[in-house]
JSON list of C-alpha atoms in Angstrom, two decimals:
[
{"chain": "A", "resi": 718, "resn": "MET", "atom": "CA", "xyz": [-161.61, -16.32, -44.44]},
{"chain": "A", "resi": 719, "resn": "SER", "atom": "CA", "xyz": [-164.07, -17.27, -47.15]},
{"chain": "A", "resi": 720, "resn": "PRO", "atom": "CA", "xyz": [-166.31, -14.54, -48.57]},
{"chain": "A", "resi": 721, "resn": "ARG", "atom": "CA", "xyz": [-169.84, -14.23, -47.21]},
{"chain": "A", "resi": 722, "resn": "SER", "atom": "CA", "xyz": [-172.58, -15.91, -49.17]},
{"chain": "A", "resi": 723, "resn": "ALA", "atom": "CA", "xyz": [-175.21, -13.91, -51.05]},
{"chain": "A", "resi": 724, "resn": "SER", "atom": "CA", "xyz": [-177.85, -14.91, -48.50]},
{"chain": "A", "resi": 725, "resn": "VAL", "atom": "CA", "xyz": [-175.71, -13.69, -45.60]},
{"chain": "A", "resi": 726, "resn": "ASN", "atom": "CA", "xyz": [-175.07, -10.37, -47.35]},
{"chain": "A", "resi": 727, "resn": "GLU", "atom": "CA", "xyz": [-178.78, -9.98, -48.02]},
{"chain": "A", "resi": 728, "resn": "GLU", "atom": "CA", "xyz": [-179.61, -10.62, -44.37]},
{"chain": "A", "resi": 729, "resn": "LEU", "atom": "CA", "xyz": [-177.04, -8.05, -43.26]},
{"chain": "A", "resi": 730, "resn": "ARG", "atom": "CA", "xyz": [-178.51, -5.48, -45.66]},
{"chain": "A", "resi": 731, "resn": "ARG", "atom": "CA", "xyz": [-182.01, -6.22, -44.35]},
{"chain": "A", "resi": 732, "resn": "ARG", "atom": "CA", "xyz": [-180.91, -5.75, -40.75]},
{"chain": "A", "resi": 733, "resn": "SER", "atom": "CA", "xyz": [-179.10, -2.53, -41.58]},
{"chain": "A", "resi": 734, "resn": "ARG", "atom": "CA", "xyz": [-182.16, -1.17, -43.38]},
{"chain": "A", "resi": 735, "resn": "ASP", "atom": "CA", "xyz": [-184.42, -2.16, -40.49]},
{"chain": "A", "resi": 736, "resn": "ARG", "atom": "CA", "xyz": [-182.17, -0.34, -38.00]},
{"chain": "A", "resi": 737, "resn": "ILE", "atom": "CA", "xyz": [-182.37, 2.81, -40.10]},
{"chain": "A", "resi": 738, "resn": "LEU", "atom": "CA", "xyz": [-186.16, 2.60, -40.35]},
{"chain": "A", "resi": 739, "resn": "ALA", "atom": "CA", "xyz": [-186.55, 1.98, -36.62]},
{"chain": "A", "resi": 740, "resn": "ALA", "atom": "CA", "xyz": [-184.25, 4.90, -35.80]},
{"chain": "A", "resi": 741, "resn": "THR", "atom": "CA", "xyz": [-186.31, 7.16, -38.07]},
{"chain": "A", "resi": 742, "resn": "VAL", "atom": "CA", "xyz": [-189.53, 6.27, -36.26]},
{"chain": "A", "resi": 743, "resn": "ASP", "atom": "CA", "xyz": [-187.97, 6.90, -32.85]},
{"chain": "A", "resi": 744, "resn": "LEU", "atom": "CA", "xyz": [-186.29, 10.19, -33.70]},
{"chain": "A", "resi": 745, "resn": "VAL", "atom": "CA", "xyz": [-189.19, 11.76, -35.58]},
{"chain": "A", "resi": 746, "resn": "SER", "atom": "CA", "xyz": [-191.51, 10.74, -32.73]},
{"chain": "A", "resi": 747, "resn": "GLU", "atom": "CA", "xyz": [-189.14, 12.36, -30.21]},
{"chain": "A", "resi": 748, "resn": "ARG", "atom": "CA", "xyz": [-187.98, 15.49, -32.07]},
{"chain": "A", "resi": 749, "resn": "GLY", "atom": "CA", "xyz": [-190.28, 16.05, -35.01]},
{"chain": "A", "resi": 750, "resn": "TYR", "atom": "CA", "xyz": [-189.45, 15.90, -38.70]},
{"chain": "A", "resi": 751, "resn": "GLU", "atom": "CA", "xyz": [-187.57, 19.18, -39.19]},
{"chain": "A", "resi": 752, "resn": "ALA", "atom": "CA", "xyz": [-185.34, 18.65, -36.15]},
{"chain": "A", "resi": 753, "resn": "THR", "atom": "CA", "xyz": [-184.31, 15.17, -37.30]},
{"chain": "A", "resi": 754, "resn": "THR", "atom": "CA", "xyz": [-181.42, 14.96, -39.77]},
{"chain": "A", "resi": 755, "resn": "LEU", "atom": "CA", "xyz": [-180.19, 12.03, -41.80]},
{"chain": "A", "resi": 756, "resn": "GLY", "atom": "CA", "xyz": [-176.98, 12.21, -39.79]},
{"chain": "A", "resi": 757, "resn": "ASP", "atom": "CA", "xyz": [-178.99, 11.84, -36.58]},
{"chain": "A", "resi": 758, "resn": "ILE", "atom": "CA", "xyz": [-180.74, 8.81, -38.01]},
{"chain": "A", "resi": 759, "resn": "ALA", "atom": "CA", "xyz": [-177.47, 7.20, -39.11]},
{"chain": "A", "resi": 760, "resn": "GLU", "atom": "CA", "xyz": [-175.94, 7.77, -35.68]},
{"chain": "A", "resi": 761, "resn": "ARG", "atom": "CA", "xyz": [-178.96, 6.30, -33.86]},
{"chain": "A", "resi": 762, "resn": "ALA", "atom": "CA", "xyz": [-178.96, 3.31, -36.22]},
{"chain": "A", "resi": 763, "resn": "GLY", "atom": "CA", "xyz": [-175.22, 2.73, -35.88]},
{"chain": "A", "resi": 764, "resn": "SER", "atom": "CA", "xyz": [-174.79, 3.10, -39.65]},
{"chain": "A", "resi": 765, "resn": "ALA", "atom": "CA", "xyz": [-172.68, 5.24, -41.93]},
{"chain": "A", "resi": 766, "resn": "ARG", "atom": "CA", "xyz": [-174.35, 8.44, -43.17]},
{"chain": "A", "resi": 767, "resn": "GLY", "atom": "CA", "xyz": [-173.81, 7.39, -46.78]},
{"chain": "A", "resi": 768, "resn": "LEU", "atom": "CA", "xyz": [-175.62, 4.12, -46.19]},
{"chain": "A", "resi": 769, "resn": "VAL", "atom": "CA", "xyz": [-178.84, 5.96, -45.37]},
{"chain": "A", "resi": 770, "resn": "SER", "atom": "CA", "xyz": [-178.70, 7.76, -48.71]},
{"chain": "A", "resi": 771, "resn": "TYR", "atom": "CA", "xyz": [-177.82, 4.51, -50.45]},
{"chain": "A", "resi": 772, "resn": "TYR", "atom": "CA", "xyz": [-181.04, 2.88, -49.31]},
{"chain": "A", "resi": 773, "resn": "PHE", "atom": "CA", "xyz": [-183.33, 5.92, -49.50]},
{"chain": "A", "resi": 774, "resn": "PRO", "atom": "CA", "xyz": [-183.36, 8.84, -51.98]},
{"chain": "A", "resi": 775, "resn": "GLY", "atom": "CA", "xyz": [-184.38, 11.42, -49.37]},
{"chain": "A", "resi": 776, "resn": "LYS", "atom": "CA", "xyz": [-185.68, 12.04, -45.87]},
{"chain": "A", "resi": 777, "resn": "ARG", "atom": "CA", "xyz": [-189.34, 12.20, -46.91]},
{"chain": "A", "resi": 778, "resn": "GLN", "atom": "CA", "xyz": [-189.14, 8.83, -48.67]},
{"chain": "A", "resi": 779, "resn": "LEU", "atom": "CA", "xyz": [-187.29, 7.40, -45.67]},
{"chain": "A", "resi": 780, "resn": "LEU", "atom": "CA", "xyz": [-190.02, 8.57, -43.31]},
{"chain": "A", "resi": 781, "resn": "GLN", "atom": "CA", "xyz": [-192.78, 7.03, -45.40]},
{"chain": "A", "resi": 782, "resn": "SER", "atom": "CA", "xyz": [-190.96, 3.71, -45.54]},
{"chain": "A", "resi": 783, "resn": "ALA", "atom": "CA", "xyz": [-190.36, 3.85, -41.79]},
{"chain": "A", "resi": 784, "resn": "VAL", "atom": "CA", "xyz": [-194.02, 4.55, -41.00]},
{"chain": "A", "resi": 785, "resn": "HIS", "atom": "CA", "xyz": [-195.23, 1.88, -43.42]},
{"chain": "A", "resi": 786, "resn": "ARG", "atom": "CA", "xyz": [-192.91, -0.61, -41.69]},
{"chain": "A", "resi": 787, "resn": "LEU", "atom": "CA", "xyz": [-194.31, 0.41, -38.31]},
{"chain": "A", "resi": 788, "resn": "MET", "atom": "CA", "xyz": [-197.88, 0.11, -39.59]},
{"chain": "A", "resi": 789, "resn": "HIS", "atom": "CA", "xyz": [-197.18, -3.32, -41.07]},
{"chain": "A", "resi": 790, "resn": "ARG", "atom": "CA", "xyz": [-195.58, -4.63, -37.88]},
{"chain": "A", "resi": 791, "resn": "THR", "atom": "CA", "xyz": [-198.35, -3.17, -35.71]},
{"chain": "A", "resi": 792, "resn": "LEU", "atom": "CA", "xyz": [-201.06, -4.60, -37.94]},
{"chain": "A", "resi": 793, "resn": "GLU", "atom": "CA", "xyz": [-199.38, -8.00, -38.11]},
{"chain": "A", "resi": 794, "resn": "ALA", "atom": "CA", "xyz": [-199.06, -8.16, -34.32]},
{"chain": "A", "resi": 795, "resn": "ALA", "atom": "CA", "xyz": [-202.73, -7.23, -33.90]},
{"chain": "A", "resi": 796, "resn": "LEU", "atom": "CA", "xyz": [-203.93, -9.88, -36.35]},
{"chain": "A", "resi": 797, "resn": "GLU", "atom": "CA", "xyz": [-201.79, -12.64, -34.85]},
{"chain": "A", "resi": 798, "resn": "ARG", "atom": "CA", "xyz": [-202.27, -11.89, -31.15]},
{"chain": "A", "resi": 799, "resn": "GLU", "atom": "CA", "xyz": [-203.85, -14.50, -28.93]},
{"chain": "A", "resi": 800, "resn": "PRO", "atom": "CA", "xyz": [-206.44, -15.78, -29.17]},
{"chain": "A", "resi": 801, "resn": "ARG", "atom": "CA", "xyz": [-205.67, -16.16, -32.85]},
{"chain": "A", "resi": 802, "resn": "THR", "atom": "CA", "xyz": [-208.65, -16.20, -35.14]},
{"chain": "A", "resi": 803, "resn": "GLU", "atom": "CA", "xyz": [-209.54, -16.80, -38.77]},
{"chain": "A", "resi": 804, "resn": "ASP", "atom": "CA", "xyz": [-212.83, -14.92, -38.45]},
{"chain": "A", "resi": 805, "resn": "GLY", "atom": "CA", "xyz": [-212.77, -12.21, -41.11]},
{"chain": "A", "resi": 806, "resn": "ARG", "atom": "CA", "xyz": [-214.91, -9.72, -39.20]},
{"chain": "A", "resi": 807, "resn": "GLU", "atom": "CA", "xyz": [-212.76, -9.97, -36.08]},
{"chain": "A", "resi": 808, "resn": "ARG", "atom": "CA", "xyz": [-209.58, -9.56, -38.13]},
{"chain": "A", "resi": 809, "resn": "LEU", "atom": "CA", "xyz": [-210.95, -6.44, -39.81]},
{"chain": "A", "resi": 810, "resn": "ALA", "atom": "CA", "xyz": [-211.94, -5.03, -36.41]},
{"chain": "A", "resi": 811, "resn": "ARG", "atom": "CA", "xyz": [-208.40, -5.64, -35.16]},
{"chain": "A", "resi": 812, "resn": "ALA", "atom": "CA", "xyz": [-206.96, -3.96, -38.25]},
{"chain": "A", "resi": 813, "resn": "ILE", "atom": "CA", "xyz": [-209.05, -0.83, -37.78]},
{"chain": "A", "resi": 814, "resn": "ASP", "atom": "CA", "xyz": [-208.13, -0.63, -34.10]},
{"chain": "A", "resi": 815, "resn": "ALA", "atom": "CA", "xyz": [-204.43, -1.12, -34.86]},
{"chain": "A", "resi": 816, "resn": "ILE", "atom": "CA", "xyz": [-204.22, 1.75, -37.36]},
{"chain": "A", "resi": 817, "resn": "LEU", "atom": "CA", "xyz": [-206.36, 4.14, -35.31]},
{"chain": "A", "resi": 818, "resn": "GLY", "atom": "CA", "xyz": [-204.26, 3.22, -32.28]},
{"chain": "A", "resi": 819, "resn": "LEU", "atom": "CA", "xyz": [-201.11, 4.44, -34.00]},
{"chain": "A", "resi": 820, "resn": "GLY", "atom": "CA", "xyz": [-202.66, 7.87, -34.35]},
{"chain": "A", "resi": 821, "resn": "GLU", "atom": "CA", "xyz": [-203.22, 7.99, -30.60]},
{"chain": "A", "resi": 822, "resn": "GLU", "atom": "CA", "xyz": [-199.88, 6.47, -29.63]},
{"chain": "A", "resi": 823, "resn": "ARG", "atom": "CA", "xyz": [-197.61, 8.36, -32.05]},
{"chain": "A", "resi": 824, "resn": "PRO", "atom": "CA", "xyz": [-199.42, 11.57, -33.01]},
{"chain": "A", "resi": 825, "resn": "VAL", "atom": "CA", "xyz": [-196.31, 13.53, -34.07]},
{"chain": "A", "resi": 826, "resn": "LEU", "atom": "CA", "xyz": [-195.07, 10.72, -36.30]},
{"chain": "A", "resi": 827, "resn": "MET", "atom": "CA", "xyz": [-198.44, 9.99, -37.92]},
{"chain": "A", "resi": 828, "resn": "ARG", "atom": "CA", "xyz": [-199.29, 13.65, -38.45]},
{"chain": "A", "resi": 829, "resn": "THR", "atom": "CA", "xyz": [-195.93, 14.16, -40.16]},
{"chain": "A", "resi": 830, "resn": "HIS", "atom": "CA", "xyz": [-196.51, 11.07, -42.28]},
{"chain": "A", "resi": 831, "resn": "MET", "atom": "CA", "xyz": [-199.93, 12.27, -43.43]},
{"chain": "A", "resi": 832, "resn": "ALA", "atom": "CA", "xyz": [-198.56, 15.73, -44.24]},
{"chain": "A", "resi": 833, "resn": "GLY", "atom": "CA", "xyz": [-195.77, 14.19, -46.32]},
{"chain": "A", "resi": 834, "resn": "ILE", "atom": "CA", "xyz": [-198.19, 12.13, -48.42]},
{"chain": "A", "resi": 835, "resn": "LEU", "atom": "CA", "xyz": [-200.03, 15.33, -49.36]},
{"chain": "A", "resi": 836, "resn": "GLN", "atom": "CA", "xyz": [-196.85, 17.01, -50.60]},
{"chain": "A", "resi": 837, "resn": "ALA", "atom": "CA", "xyz": [-195.38, 16.90, -54.08]},
{"chain": "A", "resi": 838, "resn": "GLU", "atom": "CA", "xyz": [-193.57, 13.58, -53.61]},
{"chain": "A", "resi": 839, "resn": "GLY", "atom": "CA", "xyz": [-196.90, 11.90, -52.92]},
{"chain": "A", "resi": 840, "resn": "PHE", "atom": "CA", "xyz": [-197.34, 8.28, -51.96]},
{"chain": "A", "resi": 841, "resn": "VAL", "atom": "CA", "xyz": [-194.16, 6.15, -51.94]},
{"chain": "A", "resi": 842, "resn": "GLN", "atom": "CA", "xyz": [-194.62, 2.53, -53.05]},
{"chain": "A", "resi": 843, "resn": "CYS", "atom": "CA", "xyz": [-191.67, 1.00, -51.20]},
{"chain": "A", "resi": 844, "resn": "PRO", "atom": "CA", "xyz": [-191.20, -2.62, -50.04]},
{"chain": "A", "resi": 845, "resn": "GLU", "atom": "CA", "xyz": [-192.60, -1.70, -46.62]},
{"chain": "A", "resi": 846, "resn": "GLN", "atom": "CA", "xyz": [-195.73, -0.23, -48.18]},
{"chain": "A", "resi": 847, "resn": "GLN", "atom": "CA", "xyz": [-196.17, -3.30, -50.37]},
{"chain": "A", "resi": 848, "resn": "ARG", "atom": "CA", "xyz": [-196.02, -5.61, -47.35]},
{"chain": "A", "resi": 849, "resn": "LEU", "atom": "CA", "xyz": [-198.58, -3.44, -45.56]},
{"chain": "A", "resi": 850, "resn": "ALA", "atom": "CA", "xyz": [-200.80, -3.47, -48.64]},
{"chain": "A", "resi": 851, "resn": "ALA", "atom": "CA", "xyz": [-200.60, -7.26, -48.93]},
{"chain": "A", "resi": 852, "resn": "LEU", "atom": "CA", "xyz": [-201.67, -7.68, -45.31]},
{"chain": "A", "resi": 853, "resn": "LEU", "atom": "CA", "xyz": [-204.59, -5.26, -45.68]},
{"chain": "A", "resi": 854, "resn": "ARG", "atom": "CA", "xyz": [-205.68, -6.95, -48.91]},
{"chain": "A", "resi": 855, "resn": "ASP", "atom": "CA", "xyz": [-205.62, -10.31, -47.15]},
{"chain": "A", "resi": 856, "resn": "THR", "atom": "CA", "xyz": [-207.71, -8.84, -44.35]},
{"chain": "A", "resi": 857, "resn": "VAL", "atom": "CA", "xyz": [-210.29, -7.55, -46.83]},
{"chain": "A", "resi": 858, "resn": "ALA", "atom": "CA", "xyz": [-210.37, -10.92, -48.60]},
{"chain": "A", "resi": 859, "resn": "ARG", "atom": "CA", "xyz": [-210.92, -12.83, -45.35]},
{"chain": "A", "resi": 860, "resn": "TYR", "atom": "CA", "xyz": [-213.63, -10.38, -44.41]},
{"chain": "A", "resi": 861, "resn": "GLY", "atom": "CA", "xyz": [-215.50, -11.63, -47.46]},
{"chain": "A", "resi": 862, "resn": "ALA", "atom": "CA", "xyz": [-215.41, -8.69, -49.88]},
{"chain": "A", "resi": 863, "resn": "GLU", "atom": "CA", "xyz": [-216.63, -9.70, -53.33]},
{"chain": "A", "resi": 864, "resn": "ASP", "atom": "CA", "xyz": [-214.18, -7.39, -55.13]},
{"chain": "A", "resi": 865, "resn": "VAL", "atom": "CA", "xyz": [-210.91, -7.07, -53.22]},
{"chain": "A", "resi": 866, "resn": "ASP", "atom": "CA", "xyz": [-209.38, -4.80, -55.87]},
{"chain": "A", "resi": 867, "resn": "THR", "atom": "CA", "xyz": [-212.15, -2.28, -55.20]},
{"chain": "A", "resi": 868, "resn": "GLU", "atom": "CA", "xyz": [-212.55, -2.80, -51.47]},
{"chain": "A", "resi": 869, "resn": "TYR", "atom": "CA", "xyz": [-208.87, -2.67, -50.48]},
{"chain": "A", "resi": 870, "resn": "PRO", "atom": "CA", "xyz": [-208.13, 0.86, -51.74]},
{"chain": "A", "resi": 871, "resn": "LEU", "atom": "CA", "xyz": [-211.42, 2.02, -50.22]},
{"chain": "A", "resi": 872, "resn": "LEU", "atom": "CA", "xyz": [-210.45, 0.61, -46.81]},
{"chain": "A", "resi": 873, "resn": "ARG", "atom": "CA", "xyz": [-207.02, 2.20, -47.15]},
{"chain": "A", "resi": 874, "resn": "ALA", "atom": "CA", "xyz": [-208.59, 5.57, -47.95]},
{"chain": "A", "resi": 875, "resn": "LEU", "atom": "CA", "xyz": [-211.04, 5.31, -45.04]},
{"chain": "A", "resi": 876, "resn": "LEU", "atom": "CA", "xyz": [-208.26, 4.46, -42.59]},
{"chain": "A", "resi": 877, "resn": "MET", "atom": "CA", "xyz": [-206.08, 7.31, -43.85]},
{"chain": "A", "resi": 878, "resn": "GLY", "atom": "CA", "xyz": [-209.02, 9.71, -43.60]},
{"chain": "A", "resi": 879, "resn": "ALA", "atom": "CA", "xyz": [-209.80, 8.54, -40.07]},
{"chain": "A", "resi": 880, "resn": "VAL", "atom": "CA", "xyz": [-206.21, 9.04, -38.92]},
{"chain": "A", "resi": 881, "resn": "PHE", "atom": "CA", "xyz": [-206.18, 12.48, -40.54]},
{"chain": "A", "resi": 882, "resn": "ALA", "atom": "CA", "xyz": [-209.40, 13.43, -38.73]},
{"chain": "A", "resi": 883, "resn": "GLU", "atom": "CA", "xyz": [-208.03, 12.00, -35.48]},
{"chain": "A", "resi": 884, "resn": "LEU", "atom": "CA", "xyz": [-204.93, 14.24, -35.72]},
{"chain": "A", "resi": 885, "resn": "LEU", "atom": "CA", "xyz": [-206.35, 17.40, -37.30]},
{"chain": "A", "resi": 886, "resn": "PRO", "atom": "CA", "xyz": [-204.80, 20.31, -35.37]},
{"chain": "A", "resi": 887, "resn": "GLY", "atom": "CA", "xyz": [-207.40, 22.43, -33.64]},
{"chain": "A", "resi": 888, "resn": "ALA", "atom": "CA", "xyz": [-210.35, 20.19, -34.51]},
{"chain": "A", "resi": 889, "resn": "PRO", "atom": "CA", "xyz": [-209.50, 16.53, -33.87]},
{"chain": "A", "resi": 890, "resn": "MET", "atom": "CA", "xyz": [-212.29, 13.96, -33.86]},
{"chain": "A", "resi": 891, "resn": "PRO", "atom": "CA", "xyz": [-212.45, 11.45, -30.99]},
{"chain": "A", "resi": 892, "resn": "GLY", "atom": "CA", "xyz": [-211.00, 8.08, -31.88]},
{"chain": "A", "resi": 893, "resn": "ALA", "atom": "CA", "xyz": [-214.04, 6.28, -30.46]},
{"chain": "A", "resi": 894, "resn": "ARG", "atom": "CA", "xyz": [-216.38, 8.17, -32.79]},
{"chain": "A", "resi": 895, "resn": "LEU", "atom": "CA", "xyz": [-214.22, 7.41, -35.83]},
{"chain": "A", "resi": 896, "resn": "ARG", "atom": "CA", "xyz": [-214.05, 3.78, -34.80]},
{"chain": "A", "resi": 897, "resn": "ALA", "atom": "CA", "xyz": [-217.83, 3.64, -34.45]},
{"chain": "A", "resi": 898, "resn": "GLU", "atom": "CA", "xyz": [-218.31, 5.03, -37.95]},
{"chain": "A", "resi": 899, "resn": "LEU", "atom": "CA", "xyz": [-215.88, 2.54, -39.49]},
{"chain": "A", "resi": 900, "resn": "PHE", "atom": "CA", "xyz": [-217.41, -0.35, -37.56]},
{"chain": "A", "resi": 901, "resn": "GLN", "atom": "CA", "xyz": [-220.87, 0.68, -38.72]},
{"chain": "A", "resi": 902, "resn": "ARG", "atom": "CA", "xyz": [-219.73, 0.83, -42.31]},
{"chain": "A", "resi": 903, "resn": "TYR", "atom": "CA", "xyz": [-218.32, -2.70, -42.19]},
{"chain": "A", "resi": 904, "resn": "GLY", "atom": "CA", "xyz": [-221.01, -4.24, -40.01]},
{"chain": "A", "resi": 905, "resn": "LEU", "atom": "CA", "xyz": [-218.73, -4.96, -37.05]},
{"chain": "A", "resi": 906, "resn": "ASP", "atom": "CA", "xyz": [-219.78, -5.33, -33.42]},
{"chain": "A", "resi": 907, "resn": "TRP", "atom": "CA", "xyz": [-218.43, -2.76, -30.96]},
{"chain": "A", "resi": 908, "resn": "GLU", "atom": "CA", "xyz": [-217.10, -5.59, -28.77]},
{"chain": "A", "resi": 909, "resn": "GLN", "atom": "CA", "xyz": [-214.83, -6.90, -31.54]},
{"chain": "A", "resi": 910, "resn": "GLY", "atom": "CA", "xyz": [-211.20, -5.93, -31.85]},
{"chain": "A", "resi": 911, "resn": "VAL", "atom": "CA", "xyz": [-209.93, -3.88, -28.91]},
{"chain": "A", "resi": 912, "resn": "PRO", "atom": "CA", "xyz": [-212.84, -1.65, -27.87]},
{"chain": "A", "resi": 913, "resn": "PRO", "atom": "CA", "xyz": [-211.88, 1.54, -26.02]},
{"chain": "A", "resi": 914, "resn": "ASP", "atom": "CA", "xyz": [-212.93, 2.12, -22.44]},
{"chain": "A", "resi": 915, "resn": "GLY", "atom": "CA", "xyz": [-216.30, 3.69, -21.78]},
{"chain": "A", "resi": 916, "resn": "GLY", "atom": "CA", "xyz": [-218.37, 1.94, -24.44]},
{"chain": "A", "resi": 917, "resn": "PRO", "atom": "CA", "xyz": [-219.60, 3.39, -27.74]},
{"chain": "A", "resi": 918, "resn": "PRO", "atom": "CA", "xyz": [-220.19, 7.15, -28.10]},
{"chain": "A", "resi": 919, "resn": "ASP", "atom": "CA", "xyz": [-223.66, 8.50, -27.46]},
{"chain": "A", "resi": 920, "resn": "GLY", "atom": "CA", "xyz": [-225.85, 8.21, -30.54]},
{"chain": "A", "resi": 921, "resn": "THR", "atom": "CA", "xyz": [-223.78, 5.42, -32.08]},
{"chain": "A", "resi": 922, "resn": "ARG", "atom": "CA", "xyz": [-225.73, 3.06, -34.29]},
{"chain": "A", "resi": 923, "resn": "LEU", "atom": "CA", "xyz": [-224.38, -0.31, -33.17]},
{"chain": "A", "resi": 924, "resn": "ILE", "atom": "CA", "xyz": [-224.23, -3.04, -35.79]},
{"chain": "A", "resi": 925, "resn": "GLY", "atom": "CA", "xyz": [-225.13, -6.46, -34.45]},
{"chain": "A", "resi": 926, "resn": "PRO", "atom": "CA", "xyz": [-228.03, -8.79, -33.83]},
{"chain": "A", "resi": 927, "resn": "ALA", "atom": "CA", "xyz": [-231.15, -6.70, -33.30]},
{"chain": "A", "resi": 928, "resn": "ARG", "atom": "CA", "xyz": [-231.85, -6.26, -29.59]},
{"chain": "A", "resi": 929, "resn": "THR", "atom": "CA", "xyz": [-233.34, -3.62, -27.39]},
{"chain": "A", "resi": 930, "resn": "ALA", "atom": "CA", "xyz": [-231.42, -1.40, -25.02]},
{"chain": "A", "resi": 931, "resn": "GLY", "atom": "CA", "xyz": [-230.50, -3.28, -21.88]},
{"chain": "A", "resi": 932, "resn": "GLN", "atom": "CA", "xyz": [-231.04, -6.70, -23.48]},
{"chain": "A", "resi": 933, "resn": "ALA", "atom": "CA", "xyz": [-228.11, -9.10, -23.33]},
{"chain": "A", "resi": 934, "resn": "GLY", "atom": "CA", "xyz": [-226.19, -9.51, -26.58]},
{"chain": "A", "resi": 935, "resn": "PRO", "atom": "CA", "xyz": [-224.28, -12.51, -27.98]},
{"chain": "A", "resi": 936, "resn": "GLU", "atom": "CA", "xyz": [-221.55, -12.24, -25.34]},
{"chain": "A", "resi": 937, "resn": "GLY", "atom": "CA", "xyz": [-223.99, -11.59, -22.54]},
{"chain": "A", "resi": 938, "resn": "GLN", "atom": "CA", "xyz": [-223.35, -7.85, -22.64]},
{"chain": "A", "resi": 939, "resn": "ALA", "atom": "CA", "xyz": [-226.20, -5.40, -22.49]},
{"chain": "A", "resi": 940, "resn": "GLY", "atom": "CA", "xyz": [-226.80, -2.84, -25.18]},
{"chain": "A", "resi": 941, "resn": "PRO", "atom": "CA", "xyz": [-226.28, 0.73, -23.90]},
{"chain": "A", "resi": 942, "resn": "GLU", "atom": "CA", "xyz": [-229.35, 2.69, -22.96]},
{"chain": "A", "resi": 943, "resn": "GLY", "atom": "CA", "xyz": [-230.71, 4.66, -25.90]},
{"chain": "A", "resi": 944, "resn": "SER", "atom": "CA", "xyz": [-228.62, 2.90, -28.54]},
{"chain": "A", "resi": 945, "resn": "ASP", "atom": "CA", "xyz": [-229.96, 2.59, -32.09]},
{"chain": "A", "resi": 946, "resn": "LEU", "atom": "CA", "xyz": [-229.31, -1.11, -32.67]},
{"chain": "A", "resi": 947, "resn": "VAL", "atom": "CA", "xyz": [-229.71, -2.32, -36.22]},
{"chain": "A", "resi": 948, "resn": "PRO", "atom": "CA", "xyz": [-229.55, -5.88, -37.61]},
{"chain": "A", "resi": 949, "resn": "ARG", "atom": "CA", "xyz": [-226.16, -7.10, -38.79]},
{"chain": "A", "resi": 950, "resn": "GLN", "atom": "CA", "xyz": [-227.62, -8.31, -42.08]},
{"chain": "A", "resi": 951, "resn": "SER", "atom": "CA", "xyz": [-228.33, -4.71, -43.05]},
{"chain": "A", "resi": 952, "resn": "LEU", "atom": "CA", "xyz": [-224.60, -4.25, -43.66]},
{"chain": "A", "resi": 953, "resn": "SER", "atom": "CA", "xyz": [-223.02, -7.62, -44.43]},
{"chain": "A", "resi": 954, "resn": "PRO", "atom": "CA", "xyz": [-219.50, -8.04, -45.87]},
{"chain": "A", "resi": 955, "resn": "LYS", "atom": "CA", "xyz": [-220.94, -8.80, -49.29]},
{"chain": "A", "resi": 956, "resn": "SER", "atom": "CA", "xyz": [-222.85, -5.55, -49.33]},
{"chain": "A", "resi": 957, "resn": "ALA", "atom": "CA", "xyz": [-220.10, -3.34, -47.93]},
{"chain": "A", "resi": 958, "resn": "LYS", "atom": "CA", "xyz": [-219.15, -1.49, -51.07]}
]
């Protein structure tokens, strides 16, 4: 039997790494961080225990890589779902909804991830994080930001802060309110992305074409009674700094 080619070996390594990352997400979501061991992860992934340590220097770094992979895959799916669009504002709306949605869908995992970033090891710049960063940077660029190098880390910080507020033990903020604040900041319409049920929170300042409460908007939807509707041009992509 001839030896495997370099490309085949690389693909096998990629698949093995992906299985480990997926197992980490599942187990930490099910059991929590402290109750999940590297041996548990290796068993769930069908890999040798030593292989986990070969790819990752420790459990905290492994968790960050696993969550960044999940965030990248979730964001990519949201941006490419049908109907596909090249509209920068719609893509940014989808990105915000995708990341906030992870906080609601996997609270244990995301809370653990946020706590780990604040510890001594800090922020891990792994391949999974770099792919996530590239996708977010592309989203910011398509949105029309004048300075992507400034706007990307700001968006990243705002999303991290929103997820933290969403999951704060004892005093969580409603996801709809956090979404409304982010949408206002970037001049996005409430109807873009995947709006939650029930409409915008009371007192939300909706960004969109100026119209009075009850008047039909661009999609034929009426503005909620008592809303403070402001013109979109007051917060355009170029001015969102």
